[in-house]
JSON list of C-alpha atoms in Angstrom, two decimals:
[
{"chain": "A", "resi": 1, "resn": "UNK", "atom": "CA", "xyz": [-187.25, -242.00, -2.37]},
{"chain": "A", "resi": 2, "resn": "UNK", "atom": "CA", "xyz": [-183.73, -242.87, -3.62]},
{"chain": "A", "resi": 3, "resn": "UNK", "atom": "CA", "xyz": [-181.75, -246.09, -4.37]},
{"chain": "A", "resi": 4, "resn": "UNK", "atom": "CA", "xyz": [-178.49, -245.09, -3.06]},
{"chain": "A", "resi": 5, "resn": "UNK", "atom": "CA", "xyz": [-176.71, -245.25, -6.51]},
{"chain": "A", "resi": 6, "resn": "UNK", "atom": "CA", "xyz": [-174.87, -241.86, -6.88]},
{"chain": "A", "resi": 7, "resn": "UNK", "atom": "CA", "xyz": [-175.29, -240.37, -10.30]},
{"chain": "A", "resi": 8, "resn": "UNK", "atom": "CA", "xyz": [-173.09, -237.32, -10.00]},
{"chain": "A", "resi": 9, "resn": "UNK", "atom": "CA", "xyz": [-170.39, -235.97, -7.76]},
{"chain": "A", "resi": 10, "resn": "UNK", "atom": "CA", "xyz": [-171.10, -232.18, -7.80]},
{"chain": "A", "resi": 11, "resn": "UNK", "atom": "CA", "xyz": [-169.14, -229.46, -5.79]},
{"chain": "A", "resi": 12, "resn": "UNK", "atom": "CA", "xyz": [-170.10, -226.59, -3.41]},
{"chain": "A", "resi": 13, "resn": "UNK", "atom": "CA", "xyz": [-170.09, -223.44, -5.45]},
{"chain": "A", "resi": 14, "resn": "UNK", "atom": "CA", "xyz": [-171.46, -221.08, -2.90]},
{"chain": "A", "resi": 15, "resn": "UNK", "atom": "CA", "xyz": [-172.71, -221.05, 0.71]},
{"chain": "A", "resi": 16, "resn": "UNK", "atom": "CA", "xyz": [-174.78, -218.16, 2.23]},
{"chain": "A", "resi": 17, "resn": "UNK", "atom": "CA", "xyz": [-175.69, -218.39, 5.86]},
{"chain": "A", "resi": 18, "resn": "UNK", "atom": "CA", "xyz": [-178.84, -216.45, 6.63]},
{"chain": "A", "resi": 19, "resn": "UNK", "atom": "CA", "xyz": [-181.91, -217.63, 8.79]},
{"chain": "A", "resi": 20, "resn": "UNK", "atom": "CA", "xyz": [-181.16, -221.09, 7.05]},
{"chain": "A", "resi": 21, "resn": "UNK", "atom": "CA", "xyz": [-178.13, -221.78, 5.02]},
{"chain": "A", "resi": 22, "resn": "UNK", "atom": "CA", "xyz": [-178.26, -221.62, 1.20]},
{"chain": "A", "resi": 23, "resn": "UNK", "atom": "CA", "xyz": [-176.07, -223.95, -0.66]},
{"chain": "A", "resi": 24, "resn": "UNK", "atom": "CA", "xyz": [-175.38, -223.93, -4.46]},
{"chain": "A", "resi": 25, "resn": "UNK", "atom": "CA", "xyz": [-174.03, -227.13, -5.90]},
{"chain": "A", "resi": 26, "resn": "UNK", "atom": "CA", "xyz": [-172.37, -227.39, -9.48]},
{"chain": "A", "resi": 27, "resn": "UNK", "atom": "CA", "xyz": [-173.59, -230.52, -11.19]},
{"chain": "A", "resi": 28, "resn": "UNK", "atom": "CA", "xyz": [-173.48, -232.32, -14.51]},
{"chain": "A", "resi": 29, "resn": "UNK", "atom": "CA", "xyz": [-177.25, -232.97, -14.25]},
{"chain": "A", "resi": 30, "resn": "UNK", "atom": "CA", "xyz": [-179.44, -231.31, -16.95]},
{"chain": "A", "resi": 31, "resn": "UNK", "atom": "CA", "xyz": [-180.81, -228.65, -14.61]},
{"chain": "A", "resi": 32, "resn": "UNK", "atom": "CA", "xyz": [-183.27, -227.42, -17.22]},
{"chain": "A", "resi": 33, "resn": "UNK", "atom": "CA", "xyz": [-185.33, -230.73, -16.21]},
{"chain": "A", "resi": 34, "resn": "UNK", "atom": "CA", "xyz": [-185.07, -230.29, -12.52]},
{"chain": "A", "resi": 35, "resn": "UNK", "atom": "CA", "xyz": [-188.14, -228.78, -11.33]},
{"chain": "A", "resi": 36, "resn": "UNK", "atom": "CA", "xyz": [-188.27, -226.28, -8.45]},
{"chain": "A", "resi": 37, "resn": "UNK", "atom": "CA", "xyz": [-189.35, -228.21, -5.34]},
{"chain": "A", "resi": 38, "resn": "UNK", "atom": "CA", "xyz": [-187.72, -231.51, -6.71]},
{"chain": "A", "resi": 39, "resn": "UNK", "atom": "CA", "xyz": [-185.90, -233.79, -4.24]},
{"chain": "A", "resi": 40, "resn": "UNK", "atom": "CA", "xyz": [-182.10, -234.37, -4.62]},
{"chain": "A", "resi": 41, "resn": "UNK", "atom": "CA", "xyz": [-180.00, -236.32, -2.06]},
{"chain": "A", "resi": 42, "resn": "UNK", "atom": "CA", "xyz": [-176.97, -234.37, -1.18]},
{"chain": "A", "resi": 43, "resn": "UNK", "atom": "CA", "xyz": [-174.62, -236.69, 0.47]},
{"chain": "A", "resi": 44, "resn": "UNK", "atom": "CA", "xyz": [-177.69, -238.75, 1.45]},
{"chain": "A", "resi": 45, "resn": "UNK", "atom": "CA", "xyz": [-179.77, -236.01, 2.81]},
{"chain": "A", "resi": 46, "resn": "UNK", "atom": "CA", "xyz": [-182.98, -235.55, 1.00]},
{"chain": "A", "resi": 47, "resn": "UNK", "atom": "CA", "xyz": [-183.06, -231.73, 0.07]},
{"chain": "A", "resi": 48, "resn": "UNK", "atom": "CA", "xyz": [-185.57, -229.36, -1.88]},
{"chain": "A", "resi": 49, "resn": "UNK", "atom": "CA", "xyz": [-184.38, -227.54, -4.86]},
{"chain": "A", "resi": 50, "resn": "UNK", "atom": "CA", "xyz": [-185.35, -223.97, -4.71]},
{"chain": "A", "resi": 51, "resn": "UNK", "atom": "CA", "xyz": [-183.37, -222.48, -7.59]},
{"chain": "A", "resi": 52, "resn": "UNK", "atom": "CA", "xyz": [-181.41, -223.77, -10.62]},
{"chain": "A", "resi": 53, "resn": "UNK", "atom": "CA", "xyz": [-178.98, -222.31, -13.15]},
{"chain": "A", "resi": 54, "resn": "UNK", "atom": "CA", "xyz": [-177.44, -223.57, -16.21]},
{"chain": "A", "resi": 55, "resn": "UNK", "atom": "CA", "xyz": [-175.07, -226.02, -14.29]},
{"chain": "A", "resi": 56, "resn": "UNK", "atom": "CA", "xyz": [-176.07, -225.65, -10.72]},
{"chain": "A", "resi": 57, "resn": "UNK", "atom": "CA", "xyz": [-178.99, -225.92, -8.29]},
{"chain": "A", "resi": 58, "resn": "UNK", "atom": "CA", "xyz": [-179.64, -224.45, -4.85]},
{"chain": "A", "resi": 59, "resn": "UNK", "atom": "CA", "xyz": [-181.22, -225.86, -1.59]},
{"chain": "A", "resi": 60, "resn": "UNK", "atom": "CA", "xyz": [-181.74, -224.34, 1.85]},
{"chain": "A", "resi": 61, "resn": "UNK", "atom": "CA", "xyz": [-180.69, -226.29, 5.01]},
{"chain": "A", "resi": 62, "resn": "UNK", "atom": "CA", "xyz": [-182.43, -225.63, 8.16]},
{"chain": "A", "resi": 63, "resn": "UNK", "atom": "CA", "xyz": [-180.71, -225.71, 11.63]},
{"chain": "A", "resi": 64, "resn": "UNK", "atom": "CA", "xyz": [-182.20, -229.34, 12.16]},
{"chain": "A", "resi": 65, "resn": "UNK", "atom": "CA", "xyz": [-180.43, -230.58, 8.82]},
{"chain": "A", "resi": 66, "resn": "UNK", "atom": "CA", "xyz": [-177.12, -228.95, 9.84]},
{"chain": "A", "resi": 67, "resn": "UNK", "atom": "CA", "xyz": [-177.26, -230.39, 13.08]},
{"chain": "A", "resi": 68, "resn": "UNK", "atom": "CA", "xyz": [-178.21, -234.02, 12.10]},
{"chain": "A", "resi": 69, "resn": "UNK", "atom": "CA", "xyz": [-175.90, -234.27, 9.03]},
{"chain": "A", "resi": 70, "resn": "UNK", "atom": "CA", "xyz": [-172.54, -233.26, 7.68]},
{"chain": "A", "resi": 71, "resn": "UNK", "atom": "CA", "xyz": [-173.88, -230.59, 5.56]},
{"chain": "A", "resi": 72, "resn": "UNK", "atom": "CA", "xyz": [-172.57, -227.93, 7.92]},
{"chain": "A", "resi": 73, "resn": "UNK", "atom": "CA", "xyz": [-169.11, -229.35, 7.24]},
{"chain": "A", "resi": 74, "resn": "UNK", "atom": "CA", "xyz": [-169.03, -228.40, 3.76]},
{"chain": "A", "resi": 75, "resn": "UNK", "atom": "CA", "xyz": [-166.97, -225.44, 2.33]},
{"chain": "A", "resi": 76, "resn": "UNK", "atom": "CA", "xyz": [-166.81, -223.87, -1.08]},
{"chain": "A", "resi": 77, "resn": "UNK", "atom": "CA", "xyz": [-165.04, -226.52, -3.45]},
{"chain": "A", "resi": 78, "resn": "UNK", "atom": "CA", "xyz": [-166.18, -229.58, -1.32]},
{"chain": "A", "resi": 79, "resn": "UNK", "atom": "CA", "xyz": [-167.24, -232.55, -3.49]},
{"chain": "A", "resi": 80, "resn": "UNK", "atom": "CA", "xyz": [-170.62, -233.97, -2.80]},
{"chain": "A", "resi": 81, "resn": "UNK", "atom": "CA", "xyz": [-172.51, -237.16, -3.88]},
{"chain": "A", "resi": 82, "resn": "UNK", "atom": "CA", "xyz": [-175.67, -236.42, -5.70]},
{"chain": "A", "resi": 83, "resn": "UNK", "atom": "CA", "xyz": [-178.81, -238.46, -6.63]},
{"chain": "A", "resi": 84, "resn": "UNK", "atom": "CA", "xyz": [-182.14, -237.42, -8.12]},
{"chain": "A", "resi": 85, "resn": "UNK", "atom": "CA", "xyz": [-185.15, -238.98, -6.72]},
{"chain": "A", "resi": 86, "resn": "UNK", "atom": "CA", "xyz": [-186.20, -242.38, -8.17]},
{"chain": "A", "resi": 87, "resn": "UNK", "atom": "CA", "xyz": [-189.12, -242.34, -10.66]},
{"chain": "A", "resi": 88, "resn": "UNK", "atom": "CA", "xyz": [-191.63, -245.07, -10.98]},
{"chain": "A", "resi": 89, "resn": "UNK", "atom": "CA", "xyz": [-190.09, -247.59, -13.56]},
{"chain": "A", "resi": 90, "resn": "UNK", "atom": "CA", "xyz": [-186.44, -246.74, -12.71]},
{"chain": "A", "resi": 91, "resn": "UNK", "atom": "CA", "xyz": [-184.23, -249.53, -11.72]},
{"chain": "A", "resi": 92, "resn": "UNK", "atom": "CA", "xyz": [-183.94, -250.10, -7.99]},
{"chain": "A", "resi": 93, "resn": "UNK", "atom": "CA", "xyz": [-179.99, -250.94, -8.12]},
{"chain": "A", "resi": 94, "resn": "UNK", "atom": "CA", "xyz": [-179.26, -250.33, -4.62]},
{"chain": "A", "resi": 95, "resn": "UNK", "atom": "CA", "xyz": [-181.84, -250.36, -1.88]},
{"chain": "A", "resi": 96, "resn": "UNK", "atom": "CA", "xyz": [-184.73, -248.31, -0.66]},
{"chain": "A", "resi": 97, "resn": "UNK", "atom": "CA", "xyz": [-183.14, -245.04, 0.67]},
{"chain": "A", "resi": 98, "resn": "UNK", "atom": "CA", "xyz": [-185.44, -242.32, 2.23]},
{"chain": "A", "resi": 99, "resn": "UNK", "atom": "CA", "xyz": [-182.91, -239.57, 2.35]},
{"chain": "A", "resi": 100, "resn": "UNK", "atom": "CA", "xyz": [-183.69, -238.96, 5.94]},
{"chain": "A", "resi": 101, "resn": "UNK", "atom": "CA", "xyz": [-180.08, -239.16, 7.58]},
{"chain": "A", "resi": 102, "resn": "UNK", "atom": "CA", "xyz": [-180.14, -240.90, 10.88]},
{"chain": "A", "resi": 103, "resn": "UNK", "atom": "CA", "xyz": [-176.89, -239.42, 12.06]},
{"chain": "A", "resi": 104, "resn": "UNK", "atom": "CA", "xyz": [-173.28, -239.05, 11.61]},
{"chain": "A", "resi": 105, "resn": "UNK", "atom": "CA", "xyz": [-170.80, -241.99, 11.39]},
{"chain": "A", "resi": 106, "resn": "UNK", "atom": "CA", "xyz": [-167.06, -241.65, 11.91]},
{"chain": "A", "resi": 107, "resn": "UNK", "atom": "CA", "xyz": [-164.55, -243.31, 9.75]},
{"chain": "A", "resi": 108, "resn": "UNK", "atom": "CA", "xyz": [-162.03, -245.25, 12.13]},
{"chain": "A", "resi": 109, "resn": "UNK", "atom": "CA", "xyz": [-160.04, -247.30, 9.96]},
{"chain": "A", "resi": 110, "resn": "UNK", "atom": "CA", "xyz": [-159.21, -247.43, 6.13]},
{"chain": "A", "resi": 111, "resn": "UNK", "atom": "CA", "xyz": [-157.21, -250.55, 4.80]},
{"chain": "A", "resi": 112, "resn": "UNK", "atom": "CA", "xyz": [-156.39, -251.26, 0.93]},
{"chain": "A", "resi": 113, "resn": "UNK", "atom": "CA", "xyz": [-157.25, -254.93, 0.24]},
{"chain": "A", "resi": 114, "resn": "UNK", "atom": "CA", "xyz": [-156.25, -255.62, -3.40]},
{"chain": "A", "resi": 115, "resn": "UNK", "atom": "CA", "xyz": [-157.82, -252.92, -5.67]},
{"chain": "A", "resi": 116, "resn": "UNK", "atom": "CA", "xyz": [-160.63, -252.53, -2.90]},
{"chain": "A", "resi": 117, "resn": "UNK", "atom": "CA", "xyz": [-160.63, -250.48, 0.30]},
{"chain": "A", "resi": 118, "resn": "UNK", "atom": "CA", "xyz": [-161.96, -251.78, 3.56]},
{"chain": "A", "resi": 119, "resn": "UNK", "atom": "CA", "xyz": [-163.45, -249.02, 5.61]},
{"chain": "A", "resi": 120, "resn": "UNK", "atom": "CA", "xyz": [-164.56, -249.48, 9.23]},
{"chain": "A", "resi": 121, "resn": "UNK", "atom": "CA", "xyz": [-167.05, -246.88, 10.78]},
{"chain": "A", "resi": 122, "resn": "UNK", "atom": "CA", "xyz": [-168.30, -246.14, 14.15]},
{"chain": "A", "resi": 123, "resn": "UNK", "atom": "CA", "xyz": [-171.90, -245.08, 14.82]},
{"chain": "A", "resi": 124, "resn": "UNK", "atom": "CA", "xyz": [-173.64, -243.81, 18.08]},
{"chain": "A", "resi": 125, "resn": "UNK", "atom": "CA", "xyz": [-174.49, -246.90, 20.31]},
{"chain": "A", "resi": 126, "resn": "UNK", "atom": "CA", "xyz": [-178.22, -246.25, 19.84]},
{"chain": "A", "resi": 127, "resn": "UNK", "atom": "CA", "xyz": [-178.13, -247.26, 16.14]},
{"chain": "A", "resi": 128, "resn": "UNK", "atom": "CA", "xyz": [-175.91, -250.41, 16.72]},
{"chain": "A", "resi": 129, "resn": "UNK", "atom": "CA", "xyz": [-178.96, -252.70, 16.77]},
{"chain": "A", "resi": 130, "resn": "UNK", "atom": "CA", "xyz": [-180.02, -251.54, 13.27]},
{"chain": "A", "resi": 131, "resn": "UNK", "atom": "CA", "xyz": [-176.88, -252.76, 11.63]},
{"chain": "A", "resi": 132, "resn": "UNK", "atom": "CA", "xyz": [-176.46, -256.40, 10.46]},
{"chain": "A", "resi": 133, "resn": "UNK", "atom": "CA", "xyz": [-173.74, -258.32, 8.64]},
{"chain": "A", "resi": 134, "resn": "UNK", "atom": "CA", "xyz": [-174.73, -258.64, 5.02]},
{"chain": "A", "resi": 135, "resn": "UNK", "atom": "CA", "xyz": [-177.51, -255.94, 5.44]},
{"chain": "A", "resi": 136, "resn": "UNK", "atom": "CA", "xyz": [-177.64, -252.57, 3.84]},
{"chain": "A", "resi": 137, "resn": "UNK", "atom": "CA", "xyz": [-176.59, -249.20, 5.10]},
{"chain": "A", "resi": 138, "resn": "UNK", "atom": "CA", "xyz": [-176.55, -245.90, 3.29]},
{"chain": "A", "resi": 139, "resn": "UNK", "atom": "CA", "xyz": [-173.22, -243.69, 3.77]},
{"chain": "A", "resi": 140, "resn": "UNK", "atom": "CA", "xyz": [-173.10, -240.31, 2.08]},
{"chain": "A", "resi": 141, "resn": "UNK", "atom": "CA", "xyz": [-175.91, -241.39, 0.07]},
{"chain": "A", "resi": 142, "resn": "UNK", "atom": "CA", "xyz": [-174.32, -244.59, -1.28]},
{"chain": "A", "resi": 143, "resn": "UNK", "atom": "CA", "xyz": [-176.01, -247.97, -0.84]},
{"chain": "A", "resi": 144, "resn": "UNK", "atom": "CA", "xyz": [-173.53, -250.31, 0.58]},
{"chain": "A", "resi": 145, "resn": "UNK", "atom": "CA", "xyz": [-173.53, -253.86, 2.02]},
{"chain": "A", "resi": 146, "resn": "UNK", "atom": "CA", "xyz": [-172.30, -254.40, 5.54]},
{"chain": "A", "resi": 147, "resn": "UNK", "atom": "CA", "xyz": [-169.41, -256.96, 5.77]},
{"chain": "A", "resi": 148, "resn": "UNK", "atom": "CA", "xyz": [-169.09, -257.26, 9.61]},
{"chain": "A", "resi": 149, "resn": "UNK", "atom": "CA", "xyz": [-170.36, -255.79, 12.66]},
{"chain": "A", "resi": 150, "resn": "UNK", "atom": "CA", "xyz": [-168.62, -255.52, 16.15]},
{"chain": "A", "resi": 151, "resn": "UNK", "atom": "CA", "xyz": [-170.75, -253.61, 18.69]},
{"chain": "A", "resi": 152, "resn": "UNK", "atom": "CA", "xyz": [-171.24, -250.10, 17.20]},
{"chain": "A", "resi": 153, "resn": "UNK", "atom": "CA", "xyz": [-168.48, -250.52, 14.62]},
{"chain": "A", "resi": 154, "resn": "UNK", "atom": "CA", "xyz": [-168.91, -252.02, 11.19]},
{"chain": "A", "resi": 155, "resn": "UNK", "atom": "CA", "xyz": [-167.04, -252.66, 8.02]},
{"chain": "A", "resi": 156, "resn": "UNK", "atom": "CA", "xyz": [-167.83, -252.19, 4.41]},
{"chain": "A", "resi": 157, "resn": "UNK", "atom": "CA", "xyz": [-165.71, -252.84, 1.06]},
{"chain": "A", "resi": 158, "resn": "UNK", "atom": "CA", "xyz": [-165.43, -250.28, -1.58]},
{"chain": "A", "resi": 159, "resn": "UNK", "atom": "CA", "xyz": [-164.77, -251.72, -5.05]},
{"chain": "A", "resi": 160, "resn": "UNK", "atom": "CA", "xyz": [-162.74, -249.50, -7.45]},
{"chain": "A", "resi": 161, "resn": "UNK", "atom": "CA", "xyz": [-165.88, -248.30, -9.20]},
{"chain": "A", "resi": 162, "resn": "UNK", "atom": "CA", "xyz": [-167.43, -246.96, -5.99]},
{"chain": "A", "resi": 163, "resn": "UNK", "atom": "CA", "xyz": [-164.05, -245.48, -4.93]},
{"chain": "A", "resi": 164, "resn": "UNK", "atom": "CA", "xyz": [-164.05, -243.42, -8.10]},
{"chain": "A", "resi": 165, "resn": "UNK", "atom": "CA", "xyz": [-167.66, -242.78, -8.67]},
{"chain": "A", "resi": 166, "resn": "UNK", "atom": "CA", "xyz": [-168.52, -241.45, -5.16]},
{"chain": "A", "resi": 167, "resn": "UNK", "atom": "CA", "xyz": [-166.64, -239.29, -2.64]},
{"chain": "A", "resi": 168, "resn": "UNK", "atom": "CA", "xyz": [-166.01, -242.29, -0.31]},
{"chain": "A", "resi": 169, "resn": "UNK", "atom": "CA", "xyz": [-162.80, -243.24, -1.85]},
{"chain": "A", "resi": 170, "resn": "UNK", "atom": "CA", "xyz": [-161.22, -240.04, -0.75]},
{"chain": "A", "resi": 171, "resn": "UNK", "atom": "CA", "xyz": [-162.36, -240.27, 2.94]},
{"chain": "A", "resi": 172, "resn": "UNK", "atom": "CA", "xyz": [-159.87, -240.54, 5.70]},
{"chain": "A", "resi": 173, "resn": "UNK", "atom": "CA", "xyz": [-159.98, -241.90, 9.32]},
{"chain": "A", "resi": 174, "resn": "UNK", "atom": "CA", "xyz": [-161.62, -239.11, 11.47]},
{"chain": "A", "resi": 175, "resn": "UNK", "atom": "CA", "xyz": [-163.97, -237.94, 8.65]},
{"chain": "A", "resi": 176, "resn": "UNK", "atom": "CA", "xyz": [-167.60, -237.62, 9.65]},
{"chain": "A", "resi": 177, "resn": "UNK", "atom": "CA", "xyz": [-170.08, -239.37, 7.29]},
{"chain": "A", "resi": 178, "resn": "UNK", "atom": "CA", "xyz": [-173.78, -239.14, 6.93]},
{"chain": "A", "resi": 179, "resn": "UNK", "atom": "CA", "xyz": [-175.57, -242.61, 7.52]},
{"chain": "A", "resi": 180, "resn": "UNK", "atom": "CA", "xyz": [-179.02, -243.81, 6.99]},
{"chain": "A", "resi": 181, "resn": "UNK", "atom": "CA", "xyz": [-180.03, -247.28, 8.44]},
{"chain": "A", "resi": 182, "resn": "UNK", "atom": "CA", "xyz": [-181.90, -249.70, 6.38]},
{"chain": "A", "resi": 183, "resn": "UNK", "atom": "CA", "xyz": [-185.68, -248.98, 6.30]},
{"chain": "A", "resi": 184, "resn": "UNK", "atom": "CA", "xyz": [-186.32, -252.73, 6.64]},
{"chain": "A", "resi": 185, "resn": "UNK", "atom": "CA", "xyz": [-184.21, -252.83, 9.95]},
{"chain": "A", "resi": 186, "resn": "UNK", "atom": "CA", "xyz": [-185.96, -249.91, 11.45]},
{"chain": "A", "resi": 187, "resn": "UNK", "atom": "CA", "xyz": [-189.46, -251.62, 10.85]},
{"chain": "A", "resi": 188, "resn": "UNK", "atom": "CA", "xyz": [-188.25, -255.03, 12.13]},
{"chain": "A", "resi": 189, "resn": "UNK", "atom": "CA", "xyz": [-186.78, -253.55, 15.36]},
{"chain": "A", "resi": 190, "resn": "UNK", "atom": "CA", "xyz": [-190.08, -251.77, 15.97]},
{"chain": "A", "resi": 191, "resn": "UNK", "atom": "CA", "xyz": [-192.15, -254.92, 15.37]},
{"chain": "A", "resi": 192, "resn": "UNK", "atom": "CA", "xyz": [-189.91, -256.88, 17.85]},
{"chain": "A", "resi": 193, "resn": "UNK", "atom": "CA", "xyz": [-190.31, -253.85, 20.46]},
{"chain": "A", "resi": 194, "resn": "UNK", "atom": "CA", "xyz": [-186.66, -252.94, 20.36]},
{"chain": "A", "resi": 195, "resn": "UNK", "atom": "CA", "xyz": [-187.21, -249.38, 19.25]}
]
């Protein structure tokens, strides 16, 4: 489990396409303390660490992961939001995030508002029922509050800190973004028979 609070912006140092795709990510994390088999959210997708170096770690992404997320869009040098799994006793600063990406949203509008940025996203119609004004959503692994909803589009606000401490501040209209709906919304919809 994760909280959606990004603790490092890493970068892709190497990609190897084999049966699965191996990614190596440069990171500021203390990799000597990352156990093999540990989970790290990479742009919001929970991935398993298979190897570490002095300032990098590696994961393997299956065809399913590449199909359901934006990991397949990454190139050497791409910046990536990283969060290590939450430990018991850690502060839950965002909201409960599973790291199981539901799909890919598209950024359709970017408007400066004072020092903040207002971003509008479009998701596939099937996910519209899970997104509520003032509810939570995870985008590229970042826990965010939904400002407004209109059908299958919704807006969020990025304060300056989020713009500089995640990759979201550099996103442009047309960019594809990993999203995970709020786990509570998923269960409420199921209980109401809407899933």
